[in-house]
mmCIF file of C-alpha atoms and ligand atoms in Angstrom:
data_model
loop_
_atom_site.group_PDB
_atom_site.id
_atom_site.type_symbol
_atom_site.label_atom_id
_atom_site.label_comp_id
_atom_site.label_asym_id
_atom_site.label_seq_id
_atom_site.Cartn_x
_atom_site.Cartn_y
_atom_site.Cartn_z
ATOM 1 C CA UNK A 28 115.364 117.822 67.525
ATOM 2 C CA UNK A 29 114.533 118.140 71.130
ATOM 3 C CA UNK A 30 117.352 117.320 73.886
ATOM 4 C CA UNK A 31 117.034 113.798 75.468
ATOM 5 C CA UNK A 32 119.086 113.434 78.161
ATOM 6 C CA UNK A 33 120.754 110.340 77.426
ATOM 7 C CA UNK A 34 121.306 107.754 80.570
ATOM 8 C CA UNK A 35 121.889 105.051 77.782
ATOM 9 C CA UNK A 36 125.259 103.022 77.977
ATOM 10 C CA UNK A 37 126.468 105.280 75.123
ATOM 11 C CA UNK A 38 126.438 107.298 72.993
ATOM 12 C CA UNK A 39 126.137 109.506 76.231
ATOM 13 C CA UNK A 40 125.482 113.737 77.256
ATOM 14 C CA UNK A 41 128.349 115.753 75.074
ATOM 15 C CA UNK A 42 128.530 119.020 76.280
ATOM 16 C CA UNK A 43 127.669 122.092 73.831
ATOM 17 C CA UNK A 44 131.130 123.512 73.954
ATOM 18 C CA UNK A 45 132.648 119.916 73.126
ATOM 19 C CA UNK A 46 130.390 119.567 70.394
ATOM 20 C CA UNK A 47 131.219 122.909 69.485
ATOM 21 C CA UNK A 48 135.338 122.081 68.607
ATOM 22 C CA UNK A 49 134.000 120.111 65.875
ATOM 23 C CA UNK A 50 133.352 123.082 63.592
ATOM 24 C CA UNK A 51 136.600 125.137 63.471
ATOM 25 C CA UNK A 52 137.904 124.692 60.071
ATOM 26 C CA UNK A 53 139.776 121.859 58.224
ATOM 27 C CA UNK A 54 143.482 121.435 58.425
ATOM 28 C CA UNK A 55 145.527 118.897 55.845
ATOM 29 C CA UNK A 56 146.122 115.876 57.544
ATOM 30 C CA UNK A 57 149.815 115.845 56.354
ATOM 31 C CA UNK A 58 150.502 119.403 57.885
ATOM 32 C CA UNK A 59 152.633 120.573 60.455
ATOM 33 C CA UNK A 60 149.113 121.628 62.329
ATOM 34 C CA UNK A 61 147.739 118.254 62.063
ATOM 35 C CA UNK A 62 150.937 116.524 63.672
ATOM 36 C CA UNK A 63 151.161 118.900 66.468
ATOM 37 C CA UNK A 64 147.509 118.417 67.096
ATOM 38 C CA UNK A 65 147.719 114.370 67.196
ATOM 39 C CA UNK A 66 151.224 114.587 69.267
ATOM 40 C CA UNK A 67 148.868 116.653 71.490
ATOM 41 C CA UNK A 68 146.442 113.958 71.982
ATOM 42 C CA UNK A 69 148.627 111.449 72.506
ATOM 43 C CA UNK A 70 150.722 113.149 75.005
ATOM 44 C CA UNK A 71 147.404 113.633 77.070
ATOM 45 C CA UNK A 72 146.033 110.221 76.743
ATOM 46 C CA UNK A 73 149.796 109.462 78.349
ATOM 47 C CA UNK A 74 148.993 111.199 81.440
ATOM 48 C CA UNK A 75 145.410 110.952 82.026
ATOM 49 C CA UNK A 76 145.884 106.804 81.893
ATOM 50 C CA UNK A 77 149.849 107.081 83.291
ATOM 51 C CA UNK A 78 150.608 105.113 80.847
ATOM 52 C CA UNK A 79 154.124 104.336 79.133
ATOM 53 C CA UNK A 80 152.918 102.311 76.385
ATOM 54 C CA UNK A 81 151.925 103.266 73.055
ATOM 55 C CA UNK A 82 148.436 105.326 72.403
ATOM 56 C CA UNK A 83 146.916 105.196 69.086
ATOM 57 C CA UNK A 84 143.700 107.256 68.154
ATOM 58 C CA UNK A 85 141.869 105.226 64.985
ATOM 59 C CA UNK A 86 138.951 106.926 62.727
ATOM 60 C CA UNK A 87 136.690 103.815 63.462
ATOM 61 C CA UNK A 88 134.737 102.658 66.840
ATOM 62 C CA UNK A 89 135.832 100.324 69.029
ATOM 63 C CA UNK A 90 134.794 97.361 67.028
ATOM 64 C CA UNK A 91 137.636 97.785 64.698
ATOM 65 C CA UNK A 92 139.817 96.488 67.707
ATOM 66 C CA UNK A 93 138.414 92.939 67.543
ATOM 67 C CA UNK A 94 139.138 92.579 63.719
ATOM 68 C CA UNK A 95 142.708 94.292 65.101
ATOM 69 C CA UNK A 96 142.776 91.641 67.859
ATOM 70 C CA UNK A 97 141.907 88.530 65.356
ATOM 71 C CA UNK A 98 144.299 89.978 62.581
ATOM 72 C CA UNK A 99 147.403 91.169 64.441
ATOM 73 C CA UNK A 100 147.453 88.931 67.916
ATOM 74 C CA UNK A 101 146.075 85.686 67.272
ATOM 75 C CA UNK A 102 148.645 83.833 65.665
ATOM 76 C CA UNK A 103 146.673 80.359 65.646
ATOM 77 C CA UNK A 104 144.553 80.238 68.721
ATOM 78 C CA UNK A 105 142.568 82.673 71.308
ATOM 79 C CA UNK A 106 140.669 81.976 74.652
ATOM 80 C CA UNK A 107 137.912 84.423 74.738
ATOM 81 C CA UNK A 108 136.026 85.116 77.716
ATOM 82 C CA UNK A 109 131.703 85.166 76.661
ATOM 83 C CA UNK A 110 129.652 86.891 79.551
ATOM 84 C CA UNK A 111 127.358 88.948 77.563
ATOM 85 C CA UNK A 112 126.783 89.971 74.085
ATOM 86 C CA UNK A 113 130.192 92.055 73.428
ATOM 87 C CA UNK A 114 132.555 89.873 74.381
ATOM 88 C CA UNK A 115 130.227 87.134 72.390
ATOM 89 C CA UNK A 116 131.388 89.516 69.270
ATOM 90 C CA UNK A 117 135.112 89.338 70.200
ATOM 91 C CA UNK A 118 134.851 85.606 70.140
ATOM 92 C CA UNK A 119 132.924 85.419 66.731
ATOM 93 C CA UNK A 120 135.097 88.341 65.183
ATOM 94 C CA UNK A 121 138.415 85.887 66.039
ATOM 95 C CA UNK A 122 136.540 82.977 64.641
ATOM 96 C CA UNK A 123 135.316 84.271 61.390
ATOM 97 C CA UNK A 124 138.677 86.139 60.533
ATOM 98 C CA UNK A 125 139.698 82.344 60.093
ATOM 99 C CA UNK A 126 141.378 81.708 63.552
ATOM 100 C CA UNK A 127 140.706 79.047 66.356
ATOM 101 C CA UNK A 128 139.210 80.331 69.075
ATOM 102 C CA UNK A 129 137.276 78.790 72.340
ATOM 103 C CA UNK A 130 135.240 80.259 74.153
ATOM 104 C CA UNK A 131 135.028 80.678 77.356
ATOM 105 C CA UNK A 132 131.416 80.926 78.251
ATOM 106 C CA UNK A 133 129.716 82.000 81.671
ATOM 107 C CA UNK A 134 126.131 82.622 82.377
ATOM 108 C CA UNK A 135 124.779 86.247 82.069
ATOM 109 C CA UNK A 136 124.683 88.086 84.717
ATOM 110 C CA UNK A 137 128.432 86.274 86.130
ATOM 111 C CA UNK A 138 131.941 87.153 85.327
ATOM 112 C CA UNK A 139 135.128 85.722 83.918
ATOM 113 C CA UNK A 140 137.567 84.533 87.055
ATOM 114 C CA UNK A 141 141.267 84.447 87.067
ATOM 115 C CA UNK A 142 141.240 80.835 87.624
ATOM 116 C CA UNK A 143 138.373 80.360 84.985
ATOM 117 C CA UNK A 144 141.117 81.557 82.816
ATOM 118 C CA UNK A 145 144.430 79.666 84.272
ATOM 119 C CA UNK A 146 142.362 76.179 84.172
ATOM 120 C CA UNK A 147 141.455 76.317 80.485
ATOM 121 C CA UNK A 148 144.856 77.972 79.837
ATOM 122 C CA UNK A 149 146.636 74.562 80.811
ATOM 123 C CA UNK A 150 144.655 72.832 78.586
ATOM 124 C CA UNK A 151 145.627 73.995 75.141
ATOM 125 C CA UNK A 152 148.567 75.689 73.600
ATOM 126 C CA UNK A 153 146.901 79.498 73.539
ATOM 127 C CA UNK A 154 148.576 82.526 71.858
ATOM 128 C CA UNK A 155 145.960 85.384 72.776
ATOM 129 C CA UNK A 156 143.528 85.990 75.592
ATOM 130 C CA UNK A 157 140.412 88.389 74.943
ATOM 131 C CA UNK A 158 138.761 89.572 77.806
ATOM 132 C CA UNK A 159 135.525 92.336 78.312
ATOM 133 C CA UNK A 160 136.084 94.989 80.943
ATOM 134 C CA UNK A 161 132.813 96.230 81.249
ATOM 135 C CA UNK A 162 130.337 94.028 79.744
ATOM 136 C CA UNK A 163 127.432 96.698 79.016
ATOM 137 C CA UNK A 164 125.192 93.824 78.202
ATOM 138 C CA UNK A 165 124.885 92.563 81.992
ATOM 139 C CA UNK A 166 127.083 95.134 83.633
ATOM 140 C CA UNK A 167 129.238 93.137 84.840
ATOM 141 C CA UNK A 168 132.934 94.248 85.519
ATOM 142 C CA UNK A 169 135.650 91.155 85.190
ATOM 143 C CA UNK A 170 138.404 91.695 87.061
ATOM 144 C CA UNK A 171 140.833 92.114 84.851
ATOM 145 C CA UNK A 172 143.475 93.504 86.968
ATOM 146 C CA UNK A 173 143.693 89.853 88.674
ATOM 147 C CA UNK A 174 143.742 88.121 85.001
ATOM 148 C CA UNK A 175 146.053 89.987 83.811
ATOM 149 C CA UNK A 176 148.274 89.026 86.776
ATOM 150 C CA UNK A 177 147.386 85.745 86.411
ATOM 151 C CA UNK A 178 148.225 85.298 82.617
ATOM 152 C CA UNK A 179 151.263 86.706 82.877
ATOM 153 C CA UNK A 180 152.692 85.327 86.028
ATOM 154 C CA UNK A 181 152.329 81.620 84.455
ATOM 155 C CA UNK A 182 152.027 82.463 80.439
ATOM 156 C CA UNK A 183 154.306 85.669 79.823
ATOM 157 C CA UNK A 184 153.867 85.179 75.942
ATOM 158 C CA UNK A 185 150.320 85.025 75.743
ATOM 159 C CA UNK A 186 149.052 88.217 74.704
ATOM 160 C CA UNK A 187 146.180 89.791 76.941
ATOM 161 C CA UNK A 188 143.240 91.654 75.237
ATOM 162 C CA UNK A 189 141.084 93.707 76.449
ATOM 163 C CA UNK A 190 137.792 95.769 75.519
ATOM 164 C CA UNK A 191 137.024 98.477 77.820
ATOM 165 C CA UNK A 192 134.942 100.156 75.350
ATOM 166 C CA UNK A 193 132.287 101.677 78.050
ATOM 167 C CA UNK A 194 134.412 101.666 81.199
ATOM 168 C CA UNK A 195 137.804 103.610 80.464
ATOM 169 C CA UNK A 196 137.673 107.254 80.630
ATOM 170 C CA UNK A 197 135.529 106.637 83.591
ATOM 171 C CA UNK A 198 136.502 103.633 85.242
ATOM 172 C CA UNK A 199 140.170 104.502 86.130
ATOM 173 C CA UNK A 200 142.802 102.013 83.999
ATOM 174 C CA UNK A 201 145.979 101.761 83.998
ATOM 175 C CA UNK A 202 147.579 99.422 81.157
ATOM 176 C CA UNK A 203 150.703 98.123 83.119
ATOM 177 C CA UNK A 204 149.006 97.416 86.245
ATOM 178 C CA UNK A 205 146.471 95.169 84.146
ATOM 179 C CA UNK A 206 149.290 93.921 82.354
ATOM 180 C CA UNK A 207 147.194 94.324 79.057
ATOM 181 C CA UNK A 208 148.987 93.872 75.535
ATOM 182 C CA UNK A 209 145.861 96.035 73.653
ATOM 183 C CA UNK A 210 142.929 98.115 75.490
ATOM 184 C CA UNK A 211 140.693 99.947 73.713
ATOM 185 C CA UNK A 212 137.855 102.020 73.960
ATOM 186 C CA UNK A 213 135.328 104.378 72.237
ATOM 187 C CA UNK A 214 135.039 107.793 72.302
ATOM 188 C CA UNK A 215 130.986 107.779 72.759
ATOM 189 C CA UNK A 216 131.003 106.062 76.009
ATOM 190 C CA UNK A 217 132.870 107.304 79.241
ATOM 191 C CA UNK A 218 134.744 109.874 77.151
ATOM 192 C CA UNK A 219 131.758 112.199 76.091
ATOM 193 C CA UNK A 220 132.415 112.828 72.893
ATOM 194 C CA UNK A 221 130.473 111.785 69.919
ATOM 195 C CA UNK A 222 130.880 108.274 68.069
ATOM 196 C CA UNK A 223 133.171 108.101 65.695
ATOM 197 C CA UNK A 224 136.729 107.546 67.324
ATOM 198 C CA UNK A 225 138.311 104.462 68.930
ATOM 199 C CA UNK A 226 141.899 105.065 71.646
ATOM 200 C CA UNK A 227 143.947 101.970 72.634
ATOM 201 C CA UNK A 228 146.913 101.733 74.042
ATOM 202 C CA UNK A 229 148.850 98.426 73.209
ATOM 203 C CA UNK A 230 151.957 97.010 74.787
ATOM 204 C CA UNK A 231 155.514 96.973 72.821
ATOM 205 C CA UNK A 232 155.106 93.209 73.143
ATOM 206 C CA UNK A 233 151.814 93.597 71.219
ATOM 207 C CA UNK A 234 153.876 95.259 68.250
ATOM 208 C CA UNK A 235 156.258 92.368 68.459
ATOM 209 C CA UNK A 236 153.811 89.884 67.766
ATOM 210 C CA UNK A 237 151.668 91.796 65.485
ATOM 211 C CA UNK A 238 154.989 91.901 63.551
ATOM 212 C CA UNK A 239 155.318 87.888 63.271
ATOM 213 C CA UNK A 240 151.508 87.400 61.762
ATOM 214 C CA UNK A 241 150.563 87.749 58.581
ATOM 215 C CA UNK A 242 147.359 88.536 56.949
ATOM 216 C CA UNK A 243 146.528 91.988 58.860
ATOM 217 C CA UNK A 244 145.280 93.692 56.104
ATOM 218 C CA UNK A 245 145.254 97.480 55.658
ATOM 219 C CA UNK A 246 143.357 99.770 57.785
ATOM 220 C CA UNK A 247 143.539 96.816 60.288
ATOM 221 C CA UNK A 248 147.205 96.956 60.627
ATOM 222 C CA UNK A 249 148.802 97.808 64.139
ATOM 223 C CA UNK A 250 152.160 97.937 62.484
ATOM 224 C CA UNK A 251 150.870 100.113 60.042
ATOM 225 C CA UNK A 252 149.864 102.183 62.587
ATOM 226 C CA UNK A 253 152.716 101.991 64.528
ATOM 227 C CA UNK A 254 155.011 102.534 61.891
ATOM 228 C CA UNK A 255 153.072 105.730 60.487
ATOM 229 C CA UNK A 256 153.214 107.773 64.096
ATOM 230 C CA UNK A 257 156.431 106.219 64.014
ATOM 231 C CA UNK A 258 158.146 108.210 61.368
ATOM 232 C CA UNK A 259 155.381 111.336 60.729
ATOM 233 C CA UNK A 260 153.532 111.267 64.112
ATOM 234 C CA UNK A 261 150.175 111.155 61.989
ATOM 235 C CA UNK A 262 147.564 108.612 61.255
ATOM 236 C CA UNK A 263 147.995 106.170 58.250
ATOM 237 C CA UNK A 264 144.465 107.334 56.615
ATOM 238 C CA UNK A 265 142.699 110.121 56.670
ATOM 239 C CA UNK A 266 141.483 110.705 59.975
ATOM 240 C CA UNK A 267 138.218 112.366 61.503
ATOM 241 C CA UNK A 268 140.221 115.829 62.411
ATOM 242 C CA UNK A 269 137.088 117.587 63.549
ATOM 243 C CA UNK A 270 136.459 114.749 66.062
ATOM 244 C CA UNK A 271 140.388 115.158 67.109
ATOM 245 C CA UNK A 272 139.433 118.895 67.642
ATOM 246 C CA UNK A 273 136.618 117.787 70.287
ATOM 247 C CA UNK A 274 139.044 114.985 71.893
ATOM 248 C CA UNK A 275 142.055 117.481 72.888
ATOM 249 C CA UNK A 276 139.457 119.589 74.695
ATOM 250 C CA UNK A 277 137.853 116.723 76.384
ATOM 251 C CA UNK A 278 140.825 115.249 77.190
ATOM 252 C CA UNK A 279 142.084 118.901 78.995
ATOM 253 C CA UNK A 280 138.879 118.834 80.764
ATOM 254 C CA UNK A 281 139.543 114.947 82.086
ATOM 255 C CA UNK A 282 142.692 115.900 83.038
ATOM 256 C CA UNK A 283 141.128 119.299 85.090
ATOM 257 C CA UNK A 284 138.533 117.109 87.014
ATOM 258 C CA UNK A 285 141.311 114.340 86.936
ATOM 259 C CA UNK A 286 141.609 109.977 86.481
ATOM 260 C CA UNK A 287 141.068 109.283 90.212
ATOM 261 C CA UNK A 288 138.129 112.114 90.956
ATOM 262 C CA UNK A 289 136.390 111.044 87.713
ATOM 263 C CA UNK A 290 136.243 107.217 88.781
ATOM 264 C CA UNK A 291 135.477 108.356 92.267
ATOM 265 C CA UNK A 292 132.451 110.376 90.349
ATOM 266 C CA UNK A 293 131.400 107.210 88.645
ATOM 267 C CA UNK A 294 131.124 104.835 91.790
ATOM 268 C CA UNK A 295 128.780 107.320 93.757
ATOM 269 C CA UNK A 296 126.410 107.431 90.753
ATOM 270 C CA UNK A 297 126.759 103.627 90.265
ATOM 271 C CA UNK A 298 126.370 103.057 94.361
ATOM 272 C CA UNK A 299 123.202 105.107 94.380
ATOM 273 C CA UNK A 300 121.451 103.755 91.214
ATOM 274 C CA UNK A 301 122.444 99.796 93.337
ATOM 275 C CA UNK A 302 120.843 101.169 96.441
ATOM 276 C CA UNK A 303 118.067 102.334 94.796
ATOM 277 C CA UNK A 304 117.993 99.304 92.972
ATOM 278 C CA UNK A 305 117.869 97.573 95.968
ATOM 279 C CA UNK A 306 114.365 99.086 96.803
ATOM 280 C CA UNK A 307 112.044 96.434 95.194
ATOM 281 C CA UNK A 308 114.282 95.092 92.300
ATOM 282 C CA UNK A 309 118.107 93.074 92.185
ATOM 283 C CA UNK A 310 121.189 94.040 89.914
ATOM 284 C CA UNK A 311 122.047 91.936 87.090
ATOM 285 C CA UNK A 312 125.705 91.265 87.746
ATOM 286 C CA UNK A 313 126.670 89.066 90.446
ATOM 287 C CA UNK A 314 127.613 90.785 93.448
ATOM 288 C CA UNK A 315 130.679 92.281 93.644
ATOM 289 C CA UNK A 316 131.410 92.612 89.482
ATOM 290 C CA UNK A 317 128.880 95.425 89.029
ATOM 291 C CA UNK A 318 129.922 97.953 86.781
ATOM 292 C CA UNK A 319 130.225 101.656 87.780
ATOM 293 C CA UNK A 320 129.442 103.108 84.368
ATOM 294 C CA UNK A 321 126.237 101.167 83.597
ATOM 295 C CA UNK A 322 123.661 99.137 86.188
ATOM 296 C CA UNK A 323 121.907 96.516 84.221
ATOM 297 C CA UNK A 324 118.736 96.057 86.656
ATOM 298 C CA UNK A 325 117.055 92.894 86.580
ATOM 299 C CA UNK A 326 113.131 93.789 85.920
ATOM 300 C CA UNK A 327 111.186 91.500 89.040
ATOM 301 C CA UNK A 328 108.719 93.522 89.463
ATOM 302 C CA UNK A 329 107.620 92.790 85.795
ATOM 303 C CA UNK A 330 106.955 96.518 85.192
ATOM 304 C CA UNK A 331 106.786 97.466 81.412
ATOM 305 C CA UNK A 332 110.639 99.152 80.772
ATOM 306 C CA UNK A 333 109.635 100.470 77.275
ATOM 307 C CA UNK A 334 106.552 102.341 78.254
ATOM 308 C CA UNK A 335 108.740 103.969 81.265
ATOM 309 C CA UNK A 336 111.055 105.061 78.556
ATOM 310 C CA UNK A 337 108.256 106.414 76.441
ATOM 311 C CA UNK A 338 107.009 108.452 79.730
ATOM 312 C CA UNK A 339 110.651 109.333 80.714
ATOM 313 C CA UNK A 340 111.370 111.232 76.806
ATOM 314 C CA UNK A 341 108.122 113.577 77.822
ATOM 315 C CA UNK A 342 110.249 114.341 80.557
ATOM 316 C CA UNK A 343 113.564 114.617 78.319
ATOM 317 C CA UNK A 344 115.396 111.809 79.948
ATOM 318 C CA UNK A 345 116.169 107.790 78.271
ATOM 319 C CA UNK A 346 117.303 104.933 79.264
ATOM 320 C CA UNK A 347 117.842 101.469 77.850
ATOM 321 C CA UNK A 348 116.136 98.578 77.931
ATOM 322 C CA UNK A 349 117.768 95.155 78.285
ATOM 323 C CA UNK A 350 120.117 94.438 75.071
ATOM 324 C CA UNK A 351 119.120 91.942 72.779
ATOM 325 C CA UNK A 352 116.215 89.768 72.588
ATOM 326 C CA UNK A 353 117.696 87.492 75.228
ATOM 327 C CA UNK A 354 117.459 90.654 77.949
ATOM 328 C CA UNK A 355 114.538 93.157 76.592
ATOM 329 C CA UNK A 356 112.180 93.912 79.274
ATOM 330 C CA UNK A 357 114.194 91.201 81.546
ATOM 331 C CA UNK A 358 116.524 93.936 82.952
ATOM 332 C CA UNK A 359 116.773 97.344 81.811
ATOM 333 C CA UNK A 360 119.997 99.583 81.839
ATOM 334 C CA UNK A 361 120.932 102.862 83.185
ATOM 335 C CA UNK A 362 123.920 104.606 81.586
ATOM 336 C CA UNK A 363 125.683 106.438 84.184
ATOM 337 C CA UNK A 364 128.891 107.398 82.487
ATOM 338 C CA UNK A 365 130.393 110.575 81.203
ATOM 339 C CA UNK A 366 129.089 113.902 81.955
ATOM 340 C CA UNK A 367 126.845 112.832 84.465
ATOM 341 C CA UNK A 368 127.069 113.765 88.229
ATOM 342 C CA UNK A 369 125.481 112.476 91.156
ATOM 343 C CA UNK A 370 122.418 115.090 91.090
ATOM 344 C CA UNK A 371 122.142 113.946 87.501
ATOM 345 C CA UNK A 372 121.518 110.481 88.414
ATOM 346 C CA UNK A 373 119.466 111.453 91.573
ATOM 347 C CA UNK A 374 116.746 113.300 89.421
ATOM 348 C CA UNK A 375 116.627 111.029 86.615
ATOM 349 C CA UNK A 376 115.790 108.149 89.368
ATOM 350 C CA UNK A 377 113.216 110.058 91.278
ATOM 351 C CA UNK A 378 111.586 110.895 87.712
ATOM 352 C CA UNK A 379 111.600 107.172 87.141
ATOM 353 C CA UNK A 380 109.686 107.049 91.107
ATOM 354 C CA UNK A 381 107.310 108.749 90.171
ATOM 355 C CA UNK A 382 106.452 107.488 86.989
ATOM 356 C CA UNK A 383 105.643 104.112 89.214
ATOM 357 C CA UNK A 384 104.286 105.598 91.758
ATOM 358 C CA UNK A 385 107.199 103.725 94.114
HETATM 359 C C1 PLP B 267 131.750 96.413 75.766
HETATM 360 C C2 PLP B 267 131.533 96.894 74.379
HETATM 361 N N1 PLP B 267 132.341 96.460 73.412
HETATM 362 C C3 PLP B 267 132.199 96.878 72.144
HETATM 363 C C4 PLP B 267 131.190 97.740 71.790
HETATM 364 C C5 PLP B 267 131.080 98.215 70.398
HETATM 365 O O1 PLP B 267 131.501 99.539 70.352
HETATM 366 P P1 PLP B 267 131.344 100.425 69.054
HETATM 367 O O2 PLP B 267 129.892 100.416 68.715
HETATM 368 O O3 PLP B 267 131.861 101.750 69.492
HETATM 369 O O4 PLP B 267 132.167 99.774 67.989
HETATM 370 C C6 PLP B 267 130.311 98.213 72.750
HETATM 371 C C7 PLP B 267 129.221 99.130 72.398
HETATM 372 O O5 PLP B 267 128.304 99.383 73.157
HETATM 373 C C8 PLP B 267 130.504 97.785 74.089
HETATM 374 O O6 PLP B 267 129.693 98.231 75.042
#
């Protein structure tokens, strides 16, 4: 298949000699050389997000952390902050695993605010909050930094959730300074690496409570989890080892280029693809909460996004279109996560100038 260089919002670029770690040969999952690789994981995940909480690596993508939220946090009710499609999933995923949830809804295009939060807080007796980092929808980036503050501060029980499924590993995060109970992510976003895997790091607080609710069923089970690293320092189920194999290489080459350089990396790419944004069209997000791994631009010149993509893959290069029905050909999205430097971005947008002519 020919190479497409992929600006999509994930899966994104994997570099051949990443790829590559995934076909050295099997090891047992119960051996000595499967427990020193995992330990070896973990131990990097601890110092490329500085990070004293716990890290867990799960065979499953990041979606498995919303059926983890609803079965192991929510003990009878979650707030759940709507500003785009994903976090629309976290909400229904708590509500259909049999739990109360509300939703806290803002238009596309805004984000969730600290006091959005605190108001509806004080008006019903909430266990859990769920919150999107990165919503790759509308690419907009809640501050969740100043939510997590805010929940705390004035709720110290209430357990704070959050999906940062296409920001970390790019955008720089730190659990305790978000004061976040779970975060999660997926390893085809901002990490590089092929679908397939899901990291989180969760709070002991989180274990605590996942402890106290019943009904978290097998493979969904934190404590389970927990428990198994616990006493073996391996994974409850069989896990995807060759994927492992690619993550402890990416992970030493994150921690070469390093947490701080890498965000810096993302914010140029993500200031120049605004600015040239700025040329004839508007961002998405509200400004101020733009993401730095993915612009959602909205479309005002009218100009026909899927035929630019069909133009752009004789060139080798794709992008995405608007997500959903609600966005197609309304905005369109450029990944800019990963792999992908500065010069990367600049040629894919003056490949997309010339295609219109601008
Ligand atoms: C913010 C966000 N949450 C969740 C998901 C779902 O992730 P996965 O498909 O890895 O389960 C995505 C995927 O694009 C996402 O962008």
């Amino acid at each position: 298949m020919s190479h497409k260089r992929l600006f999509i919002p994930g899966p994104t670029e994997a570099v051949p000699e990443v790829l590559g770690q995934q076909t050295q040969w099997l090891i047992g999952h119960r051996s000595k050389d499967y427990t020193a690789l995992y330990t070896g994981i973990i131990d990097k995940l601890h110092q490329y997000f500085e990070t004293r909480q716990h890290a867990t690596v799960l065979t499953a993508s990041g979606t498995i952390w919303m059926d983890i939220t609803a079965r192991n946090m929510v003990r009878k009710k979650a707030l759940a902050g709507v500003c785009g499609a994903f976090s629309q999933r976290m909400a229904n995923t708590i509500r259909d695993s049999g739990k109360e949830v509300t939703p806290l809804e803002v238009e596309w295009g805004k984000a969730i605010k600290p006091e959005m939060v605190l108001e509806e807080l004080a008006k019903d007796d909430y266990d859990t909050v769920a919150v999107v980092h990165n919503e790759t929808s509308t690419g907009v980036r809640n501050p969740i930094g100043e939510i997590g503050a805010a929940i705390k501060k004035e709720y110290p029980d209430v357990m704070f959730v959050v999906d940062a499924v296409s920001s970390a590993g790019g955008d720089h995060l730190v659990p305790e300074n978000l004061n976040t109970d779970i975060i999660f992510a997926s390893t085809q976003k901002c990490f590089a690496l092929p679908p397939g895997l899901s990291i989180a790091f969760y709070s002991d607080e989180a274990v605590e409570r996942a402890r106290s609710v019943p009904g978290r069923g097998f493979y969904t089970d934190l404590i389970a989890i927990h428990d198994y690293y616990g006493k073996k320092q391996q994974n409850p189920t069989t896990p995807n080892i060759s994927l492992m194999y690619a993550l402890t290489y990416q992970l030493d080459r994150m921690l070469a280029e390093g947490a701080q350089a890498r965000h810096q990396r993302h914010e140029a790419m993500a200031q120049y693809t605004r600015n040239w944004a700025a040329k004839d069209m508007e961002m998405f997000a509200e400004p101020g909460y733009e993401s730095i791994t993915v612009s959602t631009i909205a479309n005002t010149q009218g100009r026909d996004i899927a035929g630019l993509n069909g133009e752009l893959a004789k060139r080798g290069y794709q992008i995405a279109n608007g997500y959903g029905a609600k966005l197609k050909e309304k905005t369109f999205r450029i990944g800019h996560m990963g792999e992908w430097t500065l010069d990367d971005v600049k040629s894919l947008l003056w490949h997309i100038d010339e295609i219109w002519r601008r």
